[in-house]
Coordinates of N, CA and C in Angstrom, one line a residue:
M1 N 32.9 -50.3 26.6 CA 32.3 -50.7 24.8 C 31.0 -51.1 24.1
A2 N 30.3 -52.2 25.3 CA 29.6 -52.8 24.6 C 28.1 -51.6 24.8
L3 N 28.5 -50.7 25.7 CA 27.5 -49.8 25.7 C 27.3 -49.1 24.7
G4 N 28.4 -48.7 24.6 CA 28.9 -47.3 23.5 C 28.0 -47.6 22.0
L5 N 28.7 -49.0 21.8 CA 28.1 -49.9 20.6 C 26.5 -49.6 20.8
L6 N 26.2 -49.6 21.9 CA 24.5 -49.7 22.0 C 24.1 -48.8 21.5
I7 N 24.2 -47.6 22.3 CA 23.9 -46.2 21.7 C 23.9 -45.8 20.2
I8 N 25.1 -46.0 19.7 CA 25.4 -45.7 17.9 C 24.8 -47.0 17.7
R9 N 24.3 -48.3 17.9 CA 23.4 -48.8 17.0 C 21.8 -48.2 17.1
L10 N 21.4 -47.9 18.5 CA 19.7 -48.0 18.7 C 19.8 -46.3 17.9
V11 N 20.9 -45.4 17.7 CA 20.3 -43.8 17.3 C 20.6 -44.0 15.8
L12 N 21.5 -44.6 15.4 CA 21.4 -44.4 13.5 C 20.5 -45.8 13.1
G13 N 20.3 -46.8 13.9 CA 19.8 -47.7 12.9 C 18.2 -47.5 13.3
L14 N 17.5 -46.9 14.4 CA 16.3 -46.5 14.4 C 15.7 -45.0 13.1
T15 N 16.9 -44.4 13.8 CA 16.5 -42.6 12.6 C 16.6 -43.4 11.2
F16 N 17.7 -44.5 10.8 CA 17.2 -44.8 9.4 C 16.1 -45.4 9.0
A17 N 15.9 -46.3 9.9 CA 14.4 -46.9 10.0 C 13.6 -45.7 9.9
A18 N 13.1 -45.1 10.6 CA 12.3 -43.9 10.6 C 12.4 -43.1 9.1
H19 N 13.5 -42.8 8.6 CA 13.6 -42.5 7.1 C 13.2 -43.3 6.0
G20 N 13.0 -44.8 6.4 CA 12.2 -45.4 5.5 C 10.8 -45.4 5.2
T21 N 10.0 -45.3 6.8 CA 9.2 -45.2 7.1 C 8.5 -43.7 6.7
Q22 N 9.3 -43.1 6.3 CA 8.9 -41.5 5.5 C 8.4 -42.0 4.2
K23 N 9.5 -43.2 3.3 CA 8.9 -43.1 1.9 C 7.5 -44.2 2.0
V24 N 7.8 -45.0 2.6 CA 6.8 -46.2 2.6 C 5.2 -45.8 3.2
F25 N 5.4 -45.0 4.5 CA 3.8 -44.6 4.9 C 3.9 -43.3 4.9
G26 N 4.7 -42.9 4.7 CA 4.6 -41.1 4.7 C 4.4 -40.4 6.4
W27 N 5.1 -41.3 6.7 CA 5.2 -40.9 8.6 C 6.6 -39.9 8.2
F28 N 5.9 -39.1 10.0 CA 7.3 -38.5 9.6 C 7.7 -37.1 9.0
G29 N 7.0 -36.9 8.8 CA 6.3 -35.7 7.1 C 7.3 -36.3 5.9
G30 N 7.1 -37.6 6.1 CA 7.5 -37.9 4.8 C 6.8 -37.5 3.4
Y31 N 6.6 -37.9 2.2 CA 5.9 -38.0 1.5 C 5.5 -39.6 0.2
G32 N 5.7 -40.1 1.3 CA 5.0 -41.7 0.5 C 5.6 -42.2 -0.1
P33 N 5.0 -43.1 -0.8 CA 5.2 -44.0 -2.1 C 5.2 -43.0 -3.4
K34 N 4.2 -42.3 -3.5 CA 3.8 -41.2 -4.3 C 5.0 -39.9 -4.5
G35 N 4.7 -39.7 -3.3 CA 5.9 -38.4 -3.7 C 7.8 -38.6 -3.7
T36 N 7.3 -39.4 -3.1 CA 9.2 -40.1 -3.3 C 9.2 -40.9 -4.4
G37 N 8.5 -41.8 -4.9 CA 8.3 -42.0 -6.3 C 8.7 -40.9 -7.4
G38 N 7.8 -40.1 -7.3 CA 7.7 -39.0 -7.9 C 9.1 -38.2 -8.1
F39 N 9.9 -38.2 -6.8 CA 11.0 -37.4 -6.8 C 12.3 -38.5 -7.7
F40 N 11.9 -40.0 -7.2 CA 13.3 -40.5 -7.6 C 12.6 -40.8 -9.0
E41 N 11.9 -40.8 -9.6 CA 11.5 -40.5 -11.2 C 12.2 -39.0 -11.8
S42 N 12.1 -38.0 -11.2 CA 13.0 -36.8 -11.3 C 14.3 -37.4 -11.5
I43 N 15.3 -37.9 -10.7 CA 16.7 -38.2 -11.3 C 16.3 -39.2 -11.7
G44 N 16.0 -39.8 -12.5 CA 15.9 -41.4 -13.1 C 16.2 -42.4 -12.5
I45 N 15.2 -42.5 -11.5 CA 15.3 -44.2 -10.6 C 13.8 -44.3 -10.9
K46 N 13.6 -45.1 -11.9 CA 12.4 -45.9 -12.1 C 12.1 -47.6 -12.2
P47 N 10.9 -47.5 -12.2 CA 10.0 -47.1 -11.8 C 10.0 -46.5 -10.2
G48 N 9.5 -45.1 -10.2 CA 9.9 -44.2 -9.1 C 8.7 -45.0 -8.5
V49 N 7.8 -45.4 -8.0 CA 6.9 -45.9 -6.5 C 7.3 -47.0 -6.1
T50 N 8.0 -48.1 -7.2 CA 8.6 -49.4 -6.8 C 9.6 -48.7 -6.0
M51 N 10.3 -48.2 -6.9 CA 11.5 -48.1 -6.0 C 12.0 -47.8 -5.1
A52 N 10.9 -46.2 -4.7 CA 10.7 -45.5 -3.0 C 10.6 -46.4 -2.1
V53 N 9.5 -47.6 -2.7 CA 9.0 -48.2 -1.8 C 10.3 -49.7 -1.3
L54 N 10.9 -50.1 -2.3 CA 12.2 -50.8 -1.9 C 12.9 -50.4 -1.7
A55 N 13.6 -49.1 -1.4 CA 14.6 -48.4 -1.0 C 14.0 -48.1 0.8
G56 N 12.5 -48.0 0.7 CA 11.9 -47.6 2.0 C 12.5 -48.7 2.7
L57 N 12.1 -49.9 2.1 CA 11.8 -51.4 2.5 C 13.3 -51.7 2.7
A58 N 14.0 -51.4 2.9 CA 15.4 -51.5 2.5 C 15.9 -50.6 4.3
E59 N 15.5 -49.6 4.1 CA 16.2 -48.5 5.1 C 15.6 -48.9 6.2
I60 N 14.1 -49.3 6.5 CA 13.4 -50.3 7.5 C 14.4 -51.4 7.9
A61 N 14.6 -52.0 7.2 CA 14.8 -53.5 7.5 C 16.5 -53.4 8.1
G62 N 17.1 -52.5 7.3 CA 18.7 -52.4 7.6 C 19.1 -51.4 9.0
G63 N 17.9 -50.5 9.1 CA 18.0 -49.8 10.3 C 17.5 -50.8 11.5
L64 N 16.2 -51.5 11.4 CA 16.0 -52.4 12.4 C 17.1 -53.0 13.0
L65 N 17.6 -54.4 11.9 CA 18.6 -55.3 11.8 C 19.6 -54.4 12.7
F66 N 20.4 -53.0 12.5 CA 21.5 -52.8 12.8 C 20.8 -52.4 14.1
A67 N 19.5 -51.3 14.7 CA 19.1 -51.1 15.8 C 19.6 -52.3 17.1
A68 N 19.3 -53.5 16.4 CA 18.9 -54.5 17.3 C 20.1 -55.2 17.2
G69 N 21.3 -55.2 16.6 CA 22.2 -55.9 16.4 C 21.7 -57.5 16.1
L70 N 21.3 -57.0 15.0 CA 20.4 -58.9 14.7 C 21.1 -58.4 13.1
W71 N 22.0 -59.5 12.8 CA 22.9 -60.1 11.7 C 23.1 -58.8 11.3
T72 N 24.2 -58.2 12.1 CA 24.5 -56.9 12.3 C 25.6 -56.4 10.1
P73 N 25.7 -57.3 10.5 CA 26.4 -57.2 8.7 C 25.7 -56.6 7.8
L74 N 24.3 -57.2 7.4 CA 23.2 -57.3 6.8 C 22.9 -56.2 7.0
G75 N 22.5 -55.6 8.1 CA 21.7 -54.4 8.4 C 22.7 -53.2 7.9
A76 N 23.7 -53.2 8.5 CA 24.9 -52.4 8.2 C 25.0 -52.5 6.4
A77 N 25.0 -53.1 5.6 CA 25.1 -53.5 4.3 C 24.0 -52.9 3.5
L78 N 22.8 -53.2 4.4 CA 21.6 -52.6 3.9 C 21.9 -50.4 4.1
I79 N 22.1 -50.7 5.1 CA 22.5 -48.7 5.4 C 23.5 -48.3 4.1
I80 N 24.5 -49.0 4.0 CA 25.6 -48.8 3.3 C 25.1 -48.5 1.9
L81 N 24.5 -49.8 1.3 CA 24.0 -49.6 -0.1 C 23.0 -48.6 0.0
T82 N 22.1 -48.2 0.3 CA 21.2 -47.3 0.6 C 21.4 -45.8 0.5
M83 N 23.2 -45.7 1.3 CA 23.6 -44.7 1.3 C 24.7 -43.9 0.0
L84 N 24.9 -45.1 -0.6 CA 26.3 -45.4 -2.1 C 24.8 -44.8 -3.4
V85 N 24.0 -45.5 -3.1 CA 22.8 -45.0 -4.1 C 22.5 -43.2 -3.9
A86 N 22.4 -43.3 -2.7 CA 21.9 -41.3 -2.7 C 23.2 -40.8 -3.0
I87 N 24.1 -41.1 -2.8 CA 25.8 -40.4 -2.8 C 25.4 -39.8 -4.6
V88 N 25.6 -41.6 -5.1 CA 26.0 -40.7 -6.9 C 24.3 -40.4 -7.4
K89 N 23.1 -40.3 -6.7 CA 22.4 -40.4 -7.5 C 21.9 -39.0 -7.5
V90 N 22.3 -38.4 -5.9 CA 21.3 -36.6 -5.6 C 23.0 -36.1 -4.7
H91 N 23.6 -36.4 -4.0 CA 24.5 -36.2 -3.3 C 26.3 -35.9 -3.5
G92 N 26.7 -36.4 -5.3 CA 27.8 -36.7 -5.5 C 28.2 -35.6 -5.9
K93 N 27.6 -34.2 -5.9 CA 28.5 -32.9 -6.5 C 29.5 -32.5 -5.6
S94 N 29.1 -32.5 -4.2 CA 29.7 -31.6 -3.3 C 29.8 -32.7 -2.4
Y95 N 30.6 -32.5 -1.2 CA 31.1 -32.9 0.1 C 30.3 -32.8 1.1
W96 N 30.2 -31.1 1.4 CA 29.5 -30.5 2.8 C 28.2 -30.8 2.3
A97 N 27.2 -31.1 3.5 CA 26.0 -31.7 3.5 C 25.4 -30.0 3.4
S98 N 25.7 -28.6 3.6 CA 25.0 -27.2 3.4 C 24.5 -27.1 1.9
S99 N 26.0 -27.6 1.4 CA 25.9 -27.9 -0.2 C 24.9 -28.9 -0.8
N100 N 24.6 -29.5 -0.1 CA 23.6 -30.7 -0.8 C 24.2 -31.4 -0.7
G101 N 25.8 -31.9 -0.4 CA 26.6 -33.2 -0.4 C 26.5 -34.0 0.2
Y102 N 27.7 -35.1 -0.2 CA 27.6 -36.5 0.7 C 28.0 -36.3 2.1
E103 N 28.8 -35.4 2.6 CA 29.2 -35.9 3.8 C 28.3 -36.6 4.7
Y104 N 27.1 -36.2 5.0 CA 26.1 -36.9 5.9 C 26.2 -38.5 5.5
N105 N 25.9 -39.0 4.5 CA 25.8 -40.0 4.0 C 27.3 -40.9 4.1
L106 N 28.3 -40.5 3.7 CA 29.7 -40.4 4.6 C 29.5 -41.1 5.8
L107 N 29.7 -40.3 6.9 CA 29.5 -40.8 8.4 C 28.2 -42.0 8.2
L108 N 27.4 -41.6 7.5 CA 26.9 -43.2 8.1 C 27.4 -44.5 8.0
I109 N 27.9 -44.1 6.2 CA 28.9 -45.2 5.5 C 29.6 -45.8 6.8
A110 N 30.5 -44.9 7.2 CA 31.8 -45.0 8.2 C 31.0 -45.5 9.5
V111 N 30.0 -44.9 10.2 CA 29.7 -45.8 10.9 C 29.1 -47.0 10.9
A112 N 28.4 -47.3 10.0 CA 28.0 -48.8 10.0 C 29.0 -49.8 9.3
L113 N 30.0 -49.2 8.3 CA 31.0 -50.2 8.2 C 31.6 -50.5 10.0
G114 N 31.9 -49.2 10.3 CA 33.1 -49.8 11.7 C 32.0 -50.4 12.5
V115 N 31.0 -50.2 12.8 CA 30.4 -51.3 13.5 C 30.3 -52.8 13.2
A116 N 29.8 -52.9 12.0 CA 29.7 -53.9 11.0 C 31.6 -55.0 11.4
L117 N 32.1 -54.3 11.4 CA 33.9 -54.7 11.2 C 33.9 -55.0 12.6
I118 N 33.5 -54.6 13.9 CA 34.2 -54.8 15.6 C 32.9 -55.3 16.1
G119 N 31.9 -55.7 15.5 CA 30.6 -56.5 16.0 C 29.8 -55.5 16.7
A120 N 28.6 -56.1 16.8 CA 27.3 -55.2 17.7 C 27.9 -54.7 18.7
G121 N 28.3 -55.9 19.6 CA 28.9 -55.9 20.9 C 27.7 -56.4 21.8
D122 N 28.1 -56.8 23.2 CA 27.9 -57.5 24.2 C 26.0 -57.2 24.4
Y123 N 25.6 -56.0 24.2 CA 23.9 -55.8 24.0 C 23.6 -56.2 22.5
S124 N 23.6 -57.0 22.0 CA 23.1 -57.5 20.5 C 22.3 -58.8 20.4
L125 N 21.5 -59.1 20.1 CA 21.0 -59.9 19.1 C 22.4 -60.8 18.5
D126 N 22.9 -60.7 18.3 CA 24.2 -61.4 17.9 C 25.0 -62.1 18.7
A127 N 25.3 -61.1 19.5 CA 25.8 -61.8 21.0 C 25.4 -62.5 21.4
L128 N 23.4 -62.7 22.2 CA 22.7 -63.2 22.6 C 22.8 -64.6 21.5
M129 N 23.0 -64.4 20.3 CA 22.6 -66.4 19.7 C 23.7 -66.8 19.6
S130 N 24.6 -66.1 19.5 CA 26.1 -66.9 19.4 C 26.8 -67.8 21.0
K131 N 25.9 -67.7 21.9 CA 25.9 -68.4 23.2 C 25.5 -69.5 23.5

């Protein structure tokens, strides 16, 4: 079980953190604060650049905490919060991701919540700090 939780945490957490770097730094094909901020403004999230940076920082922090299994409930909460905002502001009109729906966001929420509820596992900083 510990190895399975490690794989889940690493894939979800590092992918989520990478999405944050797209917003904050423009890495991995992202649009950076200005481009993401412009999109945020267009959907009513203002001030766009500030909110893009805050969202990106939440994704980076949440993803890295989740991947490391450090303060896992906090990392999961940051992931869940940003996905709930994405559903409400962007993806809430349809279920299926192929229709720009919230299917993928809901999957991320379920995995983050599930890991937070059962714990990060033996291969985590949470486990190391509890010894």
